[in-house]
């Protein structure tokens, strides 16, 4: 199967580069987003690492990126371009960072090929609960910007980005923007297939400099399928994905990730959700699963409202088979469009992370809970 997937991508590449060249002017495009939140937070914690801490009060959270996306379309109809995404805030350790960085080749009959440091097709095609713009994303670890549920903040959850325990948008072992090749087919009556291959699961927008196929985790494959269609005023968006990799670590098995999601829209409503699992094969201290559910309503005029929840569970993180951690979050959002690419939102969110067994050897926080409430507002710019 792996050879077949690689052959498909190689054929697509061959077709693209076989087309005649053409001297055209480049479209030096750029864009990005800037989401700024102000929230009043109350936190209740019995985690030992947070003993004596006071997290209550007003806080500010920002998520922002600048995207450079120059492209050129040749006379043969093929479009070549790059996508380089620059974090607008300093990353951990105080260093500025590049997020995604990849080259793309696309055409009406070719579909699209992405080459470089980017998330997998399965990740990008995933579907979770619908959300209106402007809330603090509870289907993501970003919620820890207000409520300290992460280990790094002295919390008590594994808190892994791209992991089913806290987000519908998951990857094999939570890999992020590794060097990979991805191919998306053209849409056939709303049906699109995507397939990705990466030599390993290490790094974040960096080169590999050689990959030893007899060590670590290698040959990361992902397959995603998406279907989008309208039937008599009803909009249907469905997606499913599966990913795996080869583990060369003694005593472990090949990790896997899969999820499925569905959104249905009608008369201004969108209702839907998704479910996913990460089986980490003993390569991480846990396996995880999670599901999301939500509804949004587009009110006539500039307002939209929505409610969503995410429920996640981590298992296998302690010595006993029943040891686990749990994540749950709920959010109500109202969002108003102020103009082109500008929205203002108000929201209320409740978040809880708990460990219900002795996992001291792994995280050092036994039978603990961190819960928090956020009443917030945000201004969101997309350009």
Coordinates of C-alpha atoms in Angstrom, one line a residue:
X1 CA 0.0 0.0 0.0
X2 CA 2.8 2.4 0.9
X3 CA 4.5 1.8 -2.5
X4 CA 1.2 2.5 -4.3
X5 CA 0.7 5.8 -2.4
X6 CA 4.2 6.9 -3.2
X7 CA 3.8 5.9 -6.9
X8 CA 0.6 8.0 -7.1
X9 CA 2.3 11.1 -5.8
X10 CA 5.3 10.5 -8.1
X11 CA 3.1 10.2 -11.2
X12 CA 1.3 13.4 -10.3
X13 CA 4.7 15.2 -9.9
X14 CA 5.9 13.9 -13.2
X15 CA 2.8 15.2 -15.0
X16 CA 3.2 18.6 -13.4
X17 CA 6.9 19.1 -14.3
X18 CA 6.4 17.7 -17.8
X19 CA 4.2 20.7 -18.7
X20 CA 6.0 23.5 -20.7
X21 CA 7.3 26.5 -18.8
X22 CA 6.0 30.0 -19.3
X23 CA 7.3 33.4 -18.2
X24 CA 4.5 35.0 -16.2
X25 CA 4.5 37.7 -13.5
X26 CA 4.3 36.5 -9.9
X27 CA 1.4 37.5 -7.6
X28 CA 3.3 38.6 -4.5
X29 CA 0.4 38.0 -2.1
X30 CA 0.4 37.9 1.6
X31 CA -2.2 37.8 4.5
X32 CA -2.7 36.4 7.9
X33 CA -4.8 36.8 11.0
X34 CA -4.6 38.6 14.4
X35 CA -7.0 37.4 17.2
X36 CA -6.8 39.3 20.4
X37 CA -8.7 38.2 23.5
X38 CA -9.4 39.8 26.9
X39 CA -11.0 37.6 29.5
X40 CA -11.8 37.5 33.2
X41 CA -10.7 34.1 34.6
X42 CA -11.6 32.2 37.7
X43 CA -9.6 29.0 38.5
X44 CA -10.1 26.4 41.1
X45 CA -7.2 23.8 41.5
X46 CA -6.1 21.2 44.0
X47 CA -3.0 20.3 41.9
X48 CA 0.1 20.2 44.1
X49 CA 2.2 22.1 41.5
X50 CA -0.3 25.0 41.7
X51 CA -0.6 25.1 45.5
X52 CA -0.7 28.7 46.7
X53 CA -1.2 30.1 43.1
X54 CA -3.9 32.6 42.3
X55 CA -5.0 32.6 38.6
X56 CA -8.1 34.7 39.0
X57 CA -8.4 38.0 37.2
X58 CA -8.2 39.7 33.8
X59 CA -5.8 38.3 31.2
X60 CA -5.0 38.8 27.6
X61 CA -4.4 36.1 24.9
X62 CA -3.2 36.6 21.4
X63 CA -3.0 34.2 18.4
X64 CA -1.6 35.8 15.3
X65 CA 0.4 34.9 12.1
X66 CA 1.6 36.6 8.9
X67 CA 1.3 34.4 5.8
X68 CA 3.5 35.0 2.7
X69 CA 1.8 33.3 -0.3
X70 CA 3.4 34.4 -3.6
X71 CA 2.2 32.4 -6.7
X72 CA 2.4 32.3 -10.5
X73 CA 0.0 30.7 -13.0
X74 CA 1.6 29.5 -16.2
X75 CA 0.1 29.4 -19.7
X76 CA -0.4 25.7 -19.2
X77 CA -2.8 26.3 -16.3
X78 CA -0.5 25.1 -13.5
X79 CA -0.1 27.3 -10.5
X80 CA 3.2 27.2 -8.6
X81 CA 3.4 28.9 -5.2
X82 CA 4.8 28.9 -1.7
X83 CA 3.2 29.3 1.7
X84 CA 5.4 30.5 4.5
X85 CA 3.7 31.3 7.8
X86 CA 5.5 33.5 10.4
X87 CA 4.4 33.5 14.0
X88 CA 3.5 37.1 15.1
X89 CA 4.5 36.3 18.7
X90 CA 7.7 35.0 20.1
X91 CA 7.7 31.2 20.5
X92 CA 8.9 29.3 23.5
X93 CA 12.4 30.3 24.6
X94 CA 12.0 33.8 23.1
X95 CA 12.8 32.9 19.6
X96 CA 10.7 34.0 16.6
X97 CA 9.5 31.0 14.6
X98 CA 8.3 29.9 11.2
X99 CA 5.2 27.7 11.3
X100 CA 4.3 26.0 8.0
X101 CA 6.6 26.4 5.0
X102 CA 5.9 24.6 1.8
X103 CA 5.7 24.7 -2.0
X104 CA 2.5 23.9 -3.9
X105 CA 1.6 22.9 -7.4
X106 CA -2.0 22.9 -8.5
X107 CA -4.2 22.7 -11.5
X108 CA -7.8 22.0 -12.4
X109 CA -7.1 18.4 -13.6
X110 CA -4.0 17.8 -11.5
X111 CA -5.4 18.6 -8.1
X112 CA -2.8 19.9 -5.7
X113 CA 0.7 18.8 -4.5
X114 CA 2.2 20.2 -1.4
X115 CA 6.0 19.8 -0.7
X116 CA 7.5 20.8 2.5
X117 CA 6.8 21.4 6.2
X118 CA 3.1 21.2 6.6
X119 CA 0.5 19.1 8.4
X120 CA -0.9 16.0 6.8
X121 CA -3.8 15.7 4.5
X122 CA -5.8 13.8 7.2
X123 CA -5.2 16.7 9.7
X124 CA -6.2 19.4 7.2
X125 CA -9.3 17.5 6.0
X126 CA -10.6 16.7 9.5
X127 CA -14.0 18.0 10.7
X128 CA -15.0 18.8 14.3
X129 CA -18.0 20.6 15.9
X130 CA -18.9 23.8 14.1
X131 CA -17.8 27.0 15.8
X132 CA -18.5 30.7 15.2
X133 CA -15.6 33.0 14.9
X134 CA -14.1 34.7 18.0
X135 CA -14.4 32.3 20.9
X136 CA -11.4 30.8 22.7
X137 CA -11.0 27.5 20.9
X138 CA -11.9 24.7 23.3
X139 CA -11.2 22.2 20.5
X140 CA -7.5 22.9 21.0
X141 CA -4.9 23.3 23.8
X142 CA -5.1 27.1 23.2
X143 CA -7.6 27.2 26.0
X144 CA -4.7 26.8 28.4
X145 CA -3.8 30.4 27.6
X146 CA -6.5 31.3 30.2
X147 CA -7.0 28.1 32.3
X148 CA -3.7 26.4 33.3
X149 CA -4.4 22.8 32.5
X150 CA -1.1 22.1 30.9
X151 CA 1.9 20.3 32.5
X152 CA 4.0 23.3 31.5
X153 CA 1.8 25.5 33.6
X154 CA 1.8 23.1 36.5
X155 CA -1.4 21.5 35.4
X156 CA -2.4 17.9 35.3
X157 CA -3.1 16.9 31.7
X158 CA -0.7 15.5 29.1
X159 CA -1.8 18.5 27.1
X160 CA -0.5 17.5 23.7
X161 CA -1.2 19.6 20.6
X162 CA -2.6 17.6 17.7
X163 CA -3.8 14.8 20.1
X164 CA -7.4 13.4 20.2
X165 CA -7.6 13.9 24.0
X166 CA -8.0 17.6 23.5
X167 CA -8.6 18.3 19.8
X168 CA -10.3 16.9 16.7
X169 CA -7.3 18.0 14.8
X170 CA -4.8 15.2 15.6
X171 CA -1.7 13.7 14.0
X172 CA 0.3 10.5 14.3
X173 CA 2.2 11.0 17.7
X174 CA 1.2 14.7 17.5
X175 CA 3.8 15.4 14.8
X176 CA 3.7 19.0 13.5
X177 CA 4.7 20.5 10.1
X178 CA 7.3 17.8 9.3
X179 CA 8.8 17.6 5.9
X180 CA 6.3 15.7 3.8
X181 CA 4.7 15.3 0.4
X182 CA 0.9 15.5 0.1
X183 CA -1.4 15.1 -2.9
X184 CA -5.1 16.1 -3.1
X185 CA -7.2 14.9 -5.9
X186 CA -9.5 17.3 -7.8
X187 CA -13.0 17.4 -6.4
X188 CA -15.3 14.8 -8.0
X189 CA -18.9 15.9 -7.3
X190 CA -17.8 17.1 -3.9
X191 CA -15.5 14.1 -3.1
X192 CA -11.8 14.8 -2.5
X193 CA -9.1 12.3 -1.4
X194 CA -5.8 13.4 0.2
X195 CA -2.7 11.3 0.9
X196 CA 0.5 12.3 2.7
X197 CA 4.0 10.7 3.3
X198 CA 6.7 11.9 5.7
X199 CA 10.0 10.2 6.3
X200 CA 9.8 10.7 10.0
X201 CA 7.7 12.3 12.7
X202 CA 10.3 14.6 14.2
X203 CA 10.9 18.3 13.9
X204 CA 8.7 21.4 13.3
X205 CA 9.4 23.2 10.0
X206 CA 13.0 21.9 9.9
X207 CA 14.9 19.7 7.5
X208 CA 15.6 16.1 8.3
X209 CA 19.3 15.8 7.3
X210 CA 19.0 12.1 6.7
X211 CA 16.6 9.6 8.2
X212 CA 17.7 6.2 9.6
X213 CA 14.8 3.8 8.8
X214 CA 16.1 1.4 11.5
X215 CA 15.7 3.9 14.3
X216 CA 12.9 5.9 15.9
X217 CA 9.6 6.4 14.1
X218 CA 9.6 6.6 10.3
X219 CA 7.4 6.3 7.2
X220 CA 4.4 8.4 8.4
X221 CA 1.4 7.9 6.1
X222 CA -2.0 9.7 6.2
X223 CA -5.1 9.3 4.2
X224 CA -8.0 11.7 4.3
X225 CA -11.4 11.7 2.5
X226 CA -13.8 14.7 2.4
X227 CA -17.2 15.1 0.9
X228 CA -19.1 18.4 0.6
X229 CA -22.4 18.8 -1.2
X230 CA -25.8 20.5 -1.0
X231 CA -29.2 18.8 -1.3
X232 CA -32.3 20.9 -1.5
X233 CA -31.0 23.6 0.9
X234 CA -29.2 21.1 3.2
X235 CA -25.4 21.4 3.2
X236 CA -23.4 18.3 4.1
X237 CA -19.7 18.2 5.0
X238 CA -18.2 14.8 5.9
X239 CA -14.6 13.8 6.5
X240 CA -12.7 10.7 7.6
X241 CA -9.0 10.1 8.0
X242 CA -6.5 7.4 9.1
X243 CA -2.8 7.7 9.7
X244 CA 0.0 5.4 10.8
X245 CA 3.8 5.2 11.0
X246 CA 6.5 2.5 11.5
X247 CA 8.0 2.2 14.9
X248 CA 11.5 0.9 15.1
X249 CA 11.6 1.2 18.9
X250 CA 11.9 -2.1 20.8
X251 CA 8.8 -2.9 22.9
X252 CA 6.5 -0.6 21.0
X253 CA 4.0 -1.0 18.2
X254 CA 3.1 1.2 15.2
X255 CA 1.2 4.3 16.2
X256 CA -2.1 5.2 14.6
X257 CA -4.6 8.0 14.5
X258 CA -8.1 8.2 13.1
X259 CA -11.2 10.3 13.2
X260 CA -14.5 11.0 11.6
X261 CA -16.7 14.1 11.5
X262 CA -19.9 15.4 10.0
X263 CA -21.5 18.9 9.8
X264 CA -25.1 19.5 8.5
X265 CA -26.3 23.0 7.7
X266 CA -29.9 24.1 7.1
X267 CA -31.9 27.3 7.5
X268 CA -29.0 29.2 9.1
X269 CA -28.2 26.3 11.5
X270 CA -25.1 24.1 11.4
X271 CA -25.1 21.0 13.6
X272 CA -22.3 18.5 13.8
X273 CA -19.3 17.0 15.6
X274 CA -16.6 14.4 15.3
X275 CA -14.8 11.5 17.1
X276 CA -11.2 10.5 17.0
X277 CA -8.5 8.3 18.7
X278 CA -4.7 8.3 19.0
X279 CA -3.1 4.9 19.6
X280 CA 0.5 5.8 20.4
X281 CA 1.8 2.2 20.6
X282 CA 3.7 2.8 23.8
X283 CA 5.8 5.6 22.2
X284 CA 4.0 8.1 24.4
X285 CA 2.9 7.8 28.0
X286 CA -0.7 7.6 27.0
X287 CA -3.4 6.8 24.4
X288 CA -6.3 9.2 23.9
X289 CA -9.8 9.6 22.4
X290 CA -12.2 12.5 22.2
X291 CA -15.4 13.8 20.7
X292 CA -16.9 17.2 19.9
X293 CA -20.4 18.4 19.4
X294 CA -21.8 21.8 18.5
X295 CA -24.4 24.0 16.9
X296 CA -24.2 27.4 15.3
X297 CA -26.9 29.8 14.1
X298 CA -26.4 32.6 11.6
X299 CA -28.9 35.3 12.6
X300 CA -30.2 37.5 9.8
X301 CA -27.8 40.4 9.9
X302 CA -24.3 40.6 11.3
X303 CA -24.7 38.2 14.3
X304 CA -23.9 34.5 14.7
X305 CA -24.2 32.5 17.9
X306 CA -23.0 29.0 18.8
X307 CA -22.5 26.4 21.5
X308 CA -19.9 23.6 21.5
X309 CA -18.3 21.1 23.7
X310 CA -15.2 18.9 23.7
X311 CA -14.8 15.7 25.8
X312 CA -11.4 13.9 25.9
X313 CA -9.8 11.1 27.8
X314 CA -6.3 9.9 28.2
X315 CA -5.7 6.3 29.2
X316 CA -2.7 4.1 30.1
X317 CA -0.8 7.0 31.8
X318 CA -0.3 5.2 35.2
X319 CA 0.7 1.9 36.5
X320 CA -2.8 0.6 36.9
X321 CA -4.9 -0.3 33.9
X322 CA -7.7 2.1 35.0
X323 CA -5.5 5.2 35.4
X324 CA -6.7 8.0 33.2
X325 CA -7.0 11.8 32.8
X326 CA -10.0 13.6 31.4
X327 CA -10.6 16.9 29.6
X328 CA -14.0 18.6 29.2
X329 CA -15.0 22.0 28.0
X330 CA -18.1 23.9 27.1
X331 CA -18.5 27.3 25.3
X332 CA -21.2 29.7 24.3
X333 CA -20.2 32.4 21.8
X334 CA -21.9 35.4 20.1
X335 CA -20.0 36.9 17.1
X336 CA -20.7 40.0 15.1
X337 CA -19.2 40.9 11.7
X338 CA -18.0 44.5 11.7
X339 CA -16.8 44.6 8.2
X340 CA -14.5 42.9 5.7
X341 CA -12.3 40.5 7.8
X342 CA -13.2 42.1 11.1
X343 CA -15.3 40.4 13.8
X344 CA -16.1 41.1 17.4
X345 CA -17.1 38.3 19.8
X346 CA -18.2 37.7 23.4
X347 CA -18.1 34.3 25.0
X348 CA -18.3 32.2 28.2
X349 CA -16.3 29.0 28.5
X350 CA -15.9 26.4 31.2
X351 CA -12.9 24.1 31.2
X352 CA -11.9 21.2 33.5
X353 CA -9.0 18.8 33.5
X354 CA -8.8 15.9 36.0
X355 CA -6.6 13.0 36.9
X356 CA -8.5 10.2 38.6
X357 CA -5.7 7.8 39.6
X358 CA -2.1 7.7 40.8
X359 CA 0.0 8.8 37.8
X360 CA 2.8 10.3 39.9
X361 CA 5.5 8.4 38.1
X362 CA 4.4 10.1 34.9
X363 CA 3.0 13.5 35.8
X364 CA 3.3 13.8 39.5
X365 CA -0.3 14.9 40.1
X366 CA -2.5 12.2 41.6
X367 CA -6.3 12.6 42.0
X368 CA -6.4 16.2 41.1
X369 CA -8.6 18.7 39.3
X370 CA -8.1 22.0 37.6
X371 CA -11.3 23.9 36.5
X372 CA -11.8 27.3 35.2
X373 CA -14.4 29.7 33.8
X374 CA -13.6 32.5 31.3
X375 CA -15.9 35.4 30.4
X376 CA -14.2 37.0 27.4
X377 CA -14.4 39.2 24.4
X378 CA -12.2 39.2 21.3
X379 CA -11.4 41.2 18.2
X380 CA -10.5 39.1 15.2
X381 CA -8.8 40.3 12.1
X382 CA -8.4 38.2 8.9
X383 CA -6.5 39.8 6.0

